[in-house]
Amino acid sequence: MQNFTKYLKTKANIAEPEFELLIKKVEFRNVEKGEVLLRPGEVCRHSFFVENGLLRSYTVDDAGKEHIIQFGSENWIVSDRSSAFFNEPSDLFIDAVEDTRVVLISSDFINEASEISSSFRNYNQIALQNHIRHQQKRINLLLSASAELRYMNFIKLYPDLTLRVPQWMIASYLGITPESLSRVRKELAHKNFKPN
């Protein structure tokens, strides 16, 4: 709970009395590697704050191919925002890439925290706008950037994941084949590029 506590107190500026009220309204859960937290057709009832471990959200096309939308490592939040907000069936899977401990954040928690704390309300608004900005940038990269540039942006966004996830997952996130990713990494190695 250390990361979530720090998140609420430092990022969202929740004062101690407010924190004591709010922390009682969240649930913690251990998720085993491969365990699915959300399936297409289900309504997303929680956002998942990653205390430790790694989640991913993805879709599966008609041919059975996975398309990874997002990874969420420590201190990230993974959710299907549109499903949660509009109370509609999700199109996404969310599962654990590693054994993971999550904090389940309900929309009731968000609403109550926003009522109790103007700092949280403001932070939540900024976080939402940042999420939109990130999604727009990701769409633009997928539509117009080279595989190398997409990989460089992946490393910048997820500096700790190159050694934590298989190459096929990174390729899926980038919208390229594992073979193309291998070529990109080889070309970068020739340029003496080191990801970390």
mmCIF file of C-alpha atoms in Angstrom:
data_model
loop_
_atom_site.group_PDB
_atom_site.id
_atom_site.type_symbol
_atom_site.label_atom_id
_atom_site.label_comp_id
_atom_site.label_asym_id
_atom_site.label_seq_id
_atom_site.Cartn_x
_atom_site.Cartn_y
_atom_site.Cartn_z
ATOM 1 C CA MET A 1 0.000 0.000 0.000
ATOM 2 C CA GLN A 2 3.090 2.200 0.178
ATOM 3 C CA ASN A 3 2.932 3.317 -3.487
ATOM 4 C CA PHE A 4 -0.792 4.091 -3.365
ATOM 5 C CA THR A 5 -0.377 6.035 -0.116
ATOM 6 C CA LYS A 6 2.444 8.064 -1.664
ATOM 7 C CA TYR A 7 0.353 8.572 -4.809
ATOM 8 C CA LEU A 8 -2.585 10.008 -2.844
ATOM 9 C CA LYS A 9 -0.498 12.121 -0.484
ATOM 10 C CA THR A 10 2.117 13.530 -2.854
ATOM 11 C CA LYS A 11 0.634 13.495 -6.359
ATOM 12 C CA ALA A 12 -2.986 14.224 -5.425
ATOM 13 C CA ASN A 13 -2.071 16.276 -2.318
ATOM 14 C CA ILE A 14 -4.496 14.461 -0.039
ATOM 15 C CA ALA A 15 -4.101 15.654 3.556
ATOM 16 C CA GLU A 16 -3.850 13.098 6.370
ATOM 17 C CA PRO A 17 -7.453 13.450 7.676
ATOM 18 C CA GLU A 18 -8.844 13.074 4.147
ATOM 19 C CA PHE A 19 -6.485 10.172 3.489
ATOM 20 C CA GLU A 20 -7.741 8.324 6.585
ATOM 21 C CA LEU A 21 -11.331 8.651 5.331
ATOM 22 C CA LEU A 22 -10.524 7.600 1.767
ATOM 23 C CA ILE A 23 -8.166 4.683 2.348
ATOM 24 C CA LYS A 24 -11.035 2.753 3.964
ATOM 25 C CA LYS A 25 -12.939 2.931 0.672
ATOM 26 C CA VAL A 26 -10.454 1.030 -1.499
ATOM 27 C CA GLU A 27 -9.812 -2.670 -1.792
ATOM 28 C CA PHE A 28 -6.471 -4.387 -2.312
ATOM 29 C CA ARG A 29 -6.094 -7.546 -4.346
ATOM 30 C CA ASN A 30 -3.307 -9.912 -5.320
ATOM 31 C CA VAL A 31 -3.523 -10.982 -8.960
ATOM 32 C CA GLU A 32 -1.615 -13.974 -10.291
ATOM 33 C CA LYS A 33 0.301 -13.849 -13.547
ATOM 34 C CA GLY A 34 -2.161 -14.544 -16.387
ATOM 35 C CA GLU A 35 -5.256 -13.770 -14.292
ATOM 36 C CA VAL A 36 -7.847 -11.720 -16.169
ATOM 37 C CA LEU A 37 -9.358 -8.706 -14.392
ATOM 38 C CA LEU A 38 -11.634 -7.566 -17.242
ATOM 39 C CA ARG A 39 -13.037 -9.300 -20.329
ATOM 40 C CA PRO A 40 -14.828 -7.898 -23.374
ATOM 41 C CA GLY A 41 -18.545 -7.636 -22.709
ATOM 42 C CA GLU A 42 -18.090 -6.929 -18.990
ATOM 43 C CA VAL A 43 -18.591 -3.448 -17.566
ATOM 44 C CA CYS A 44 -15.388 -2.100 -16.032
ATOM 45 C CA ARG A 45 -16.227 -1.383 -12.383
ATOM 46 C CA HIS A 46 -12.722 -0.427 -11.205
ATOM 47 C CA SER A 47 -9.560 1.286 -12.206
ATOM 48 C CA PHE A 48 -6.534 -0.742 -11.154
ATOM 49 C CA PHE A 49 -3.686 1.101 -9.448
ATOM 50 C CA VAL A 50 -0.585 -1.082 -9.694
ATOM 51 C CA GLU A 51 1.073 -1.217 -6.284
ATOM 52 C CA ASN A 52 3.643 -3.692 -7.643
ATOM 53 C CA GLY A 53 3.767 -5.962 -10.657
ATOM 54 C CA LEU A 54 2.553 -5.425 -14.204
ATOM 55 C CA LEU A 55 -0.814 -5.292 -15.990
ATOM 56 C CA ARG A 56 -1.718 -4.848 -19.626
ATOM 57 C CA SER A 57 -4.883 -3.912 -21.496
ATOM 58 C CA TYR A 58 -5.465 -5.297 -24.962
ATOM 59 C CA THR A 59 -7.950 -6.358 -27.604
ATOM 60 C CA VAL A 60 -8.076 -9.529 -29.681
ATOM 61 C CA ASP A 61 -9.079 -9.254 -33.336
ATOM 62 C CA ASP A 62 -11.205 -11.722 -35.307
ATOM 63 C CA ALA A 63 -8.076 -13.636 -36.342
ATOM 64 C CA GLY A 64 -7.101 -14.107 -32.684
ATOM 65 C CA LYS A 65 -4.227 -11.593 -32.750
ATOM 66 C CA GLU A 66 -3.643 -9.507 -29.610
ATOM 67 C CA HIS A 67 -3.243 -5.729 -29.832
ATOM 68 C CA ILE A 68 -1.813 -4.276 -26.624
ATOM 69 C CA ILE A 69 -3.218 -0.853 -25.774
ATOM 70 C CA GLN A 70 -1.374 -0.143 -22.535
ATOM 71 C CA PHE A 71 1.029 -1.554 -19.997
ATOM 72 C CA GLY A 72 0.754 -0.575 -16.353
ATOM 73 C CA SER A 73 3.688 -1.122 -14.036
ATOM 74 C CA GLU A 74 4.188 0.282 -10.541
ATOM 75 C CA ASN A 75 2.263 3.526 -9.907
ATOM 76 C CA TRP A 76 0.290 3.278 -13.159
ATOM 77 C CA ILE A 77 -3.474 3.047 -13.379
ATOM 78 C CA VAL A 78 -5.055 0.671 -15.895
ATOM 79 C CA SER A 79 -8.753 0.811 -16.744
ATOM 80 C CA ASP A 80 -11.273 0.925 -19.542
ATOM 81 C CA ARG A 81 -12.311 4.515 -18.900
ATOM 82 C CA SER A 82 -15.120 4.590 -21.431
ATOM 83 C CA SER A 83 -16.681 1.397 -20.064
ATOM 84 C CA ALA A 84 -16.395 2.645 -16.483
ATOM 85 C CA PHE A 85 -17.661 6.161 -17.166
ATOM 86 C CA PHE A 86 -20.500 5.303 -19.547
ATOM 87 C CA ASN A 87 -21.364 2.005 -17.814
ATOM 88 C CA GLU A 88 -21.050 0.178 -21.151
ATOM 89 C CA PRO A 89 -19.592 -3.246 -21.988
ATOM 90 C CA SER A 90 -15.838 -3.162 -22.437
ATOM 91 C CA ASP A 91 -13.967 -4.064 -25.629
ATOM 92 C CA LEU A 92 -10.793 -4.758 -23.637
ATOM 93 C CA PHE A 93 -9.061 -7.474 -21.725
ATOM 94 C CA ILE A 94 -7.020 -6.451 -18.686
ATOM 95 C CA ASP A 95 -4.717 -9.101 -17.245
ATOM 96 C CA ALA A 96 -1.581 -9.564 -15.178
ATOM 97 C CA VAL A 97 1.720 -10.007 -17.003
ATOM 98 C CA GLU A 98 3.403 -10.675 -13.655
ATOM 99 C CA ASP A 99 2.119 -11.498 -10.182
ATOM 100 C CA THR A 100 0.646 -8.136 -9.244
ATOM 101 C CA ARG A 101 -0.828 -6.320 -6.264
ATOM 102 C CA VAL A 102 -3.500 -3.806 -7.245
ATOM 103 C CA VAL A 103 -5.677 -1.239 -5.551
ATOM 104 C CA LEU A 104 -9.251 -1.398 -6.842
ATOM 105 C CA ILE A 105 -10.502 2.149 -7.365
ATOM 106 C CA SER A 106 -14.245 2.477 -7.959
ATOM 107 C CA SER A 107 -16.020 5.451 -9.518
ATOM 108 C CA ASP A 108 -17.637 5.959 -6.083
ATOM 109 C CA PHE A 109 -14.138 6.416 -4.647
ATOM 110 C CA ILE A 110 -13.289 8.979 -7.351
ATOM 111 C CA ASN A 111 -16.524 10.884 -6.733
ATOM 112 C CA GLU A 112 -16.144 10.868 -2.964
ATOM 113 C CA ALA A 113 -12.462 11.833 -3.104
ATOM 114 C CA SER A 114 -13.380 14.695 -5.443
ATOM 115 C CA GLU A 115 -16.032 15.917 -2.992
ATOM 116 C CA ILE A 116 -13.740 15.650 0.029
ATOM 117 C CA SER A 117 -10.635 17.134 -1.578
ATOM 118 C CA SER A 118 -10.373 19.914 -4.138
ATOM 119 C CA SER A 119 -6.710 18.908 -4.560
ATOM 120 C CA PHE A 120 -7.758 15.411 -5.591
ATOM 121 C CA ARG A 121 -10.442 16.792 -7.921
ATOM 122 C CA ASN A 122 -7.886 19.038 -9.643
ATOM 123 C CA TYR A 123 -5.306 16.256 -9.858
ATOM 124 C CA ASN A 124 -7.867 13.840 -11.280
ATOM 125 C CA GLN A 125 -8.790 16.386 -13.962
ATOM 126 C CA ILE A 126 -5.124 16.833 -14.899
ATOM 127 C CA ALA A 127 -4.623 13.040 -14.950
ATOM 128 C CA LEU A 128 -7.604 12.641 -17.282
ATOM 129 C CA GLN A 129 -6.302 15.319 -19.647
ATOM 130 C CA ASN A 130 -2.850 13.733 -19.571
ATOM 131 C CA HIS A 131 -4.412 10.361 -20.452
ATOM 132 C CA ILE A 132 -6.168 11.937 -23.444
ATOM 133 C CA ARG A 133 -2.923 13.607 -24.543
ATOM 134 C CA HIS A 134 -1.060 10.299 -24.261
ATOM 135 C CA GLN A 135 -3.725 8.456 -26.299
ATOM 136 C CA GLN A 136 -3.670 11.093 -29.031
ATOM 137 C CA LYS A 137 0.116 10.886 -29.249
ATOM 138 C CA ARG A 138 -0.049 7.083 -29.356
ATOM 139 C CA ILE A 139 -2.601 7.128 -32.199
ATOM 140 C CA ASN A 140 -0.470 9.574 -34.146
ATOM 141 C CA LEU A 141 2.643 7.419 -33.677
ATOM 142 C CA LEU A 142 0.797 4.274 -34.794
ATOM 143 C CA LEU A 143 -0.515 6.026 -37.905
ATOM 144 C CA SER A 144 2.548 7.937 -39.017
ATOM 145 C CA ALA A 145 5.793 7.104 -37.207
ATOM 146 C CA SER A 146 8.471 4.628 -38.191
ATOM 147 C CA ALA A 147 8.902 1.443 -36.194
ATOM 148 C CA GLU A 148 12.156 2.830 -34.781
ATOM 149 C CA LEU A 149 10.497 6.022 -33.550
ATOM 150 C CA ARG A 150 7.623 4.029 -32.013
ATOM 151 C CA TYR A 151 10.149 1.816 -30.198
ATOM 152 C CA MET A 152 12.104 4.847 -28.955
ATOM 153 C CA ASN A 153 8.879 6.335 -27.598
ATOM 154 C CA PHE A 154 8.030 2.996 -25.942
ATOM 155 C CA ILE A 155 11.406 3.019 -24.150
ATOM 156 C CA LYS A 156 10.863 6.612 -23.043
ATOM 157 C CA LEU A 157 7.359 5.862 -21.713
ATOM 158 C CA TYR A 158 8.174 2.440 -20.232
ATOM 159 C CA PRO A 159 11.919 2.484 -19.430
ATOM 160 C CA ASP A 160 11.711 -0.533 -17.116
ATOM 161 C CA LEU A 161 9.719 -2.861 -19.382
ATOM 162 C CA THR A 162 12.225 -3.920 -22.049
ATOM 163 C CA LEU A 163 13.535 -6.607 -19.688
ATOM 164 C CA ARG A 164 10.170 -7.447 -18.074
ATOM 165 C CA VAL A 165 7.987 -8.330 -21.058
ATOM 166 C CA PRO A 166 8.537 -10.674 -23.997
ATOM 167 C CA GLN A 167 9.490 -9.162 -27.329
ATOM 168 C CA TRP A 168 6.178 -10.237 -28.922
ATOM 169 C CA MET A 169 4.269 -8.103 -26.401
ATOM 170 C CA ILE A 170 6.385 -5.043 -27.159
ATOM 171 C CA ALA A 171 5.838 -5.685 -30.886
ATOM 172 C CA SER A 172 2.082 -5.974 -30.293
ATOM 173 C CA TYR A 173 2.076 -2.641 -28.456
ATOM 174 C CA LEU A 174 4.056 -1.042 -31.306
ATOM 175 C CA GLY A 175 1.796 -2.500 -34.000
ATOM 176 C CA ILE A 176 4.638 -4.364 -35.702
ATOM 177 C CA THR A 177 5.761 -7.984 -35.980
ATOM 178 C CA PRO A 178 8.345 -9.429 -33.568
ATOM 179 C CA GLU A 179 10.665 -9.824 -36.579
ATOM 180 C CA SER A 180 10.381 -6.095 -37.350
ATOM 181 C CA LEU A 181 11.117 -5.267 -33.731
ATOM 182 C CA SER A 182 14.168 -7.511 -33.865
ATOM 183 C CA ARG A 183 15.409 -5.586 -36.918
ATOM 184 C CA VAL A 184 14.805 -2.245 -35.203
ATOM 185 C CA ARG A 185 16.719 -3.358 -32.116
ATOM 186 C CA LYS A 186 19.572 -4.667 -34.270
ATOM 187 C CA GLU A 187 19.776 -1.360 -36.176
ATOM 188 C CA LEU A 188 19.800 0.574 -32.912
ATOM 189 C CA ALA A 189 22.545 -1.699 -31.568
ATOM 190 C CA HIS A 190 24.652 -0.844 -34.636
ATOM 191 C CA LYS A 191 24.158 2.808 -33.702
ATOM 192 C CA ASN A 192 25.395 1.963 -30.172
ATOM 193 C CA PHE A 193 22.005 2.760 -28.651
ATOM 194 C CA LYS A 194 21.460 1.376 -25.133
ATOM 195 C CA PRO A 195 17.875 1.495 -23.811
ATOM 196 C CA ASN A 196 18.757 1.825 -20.115
#
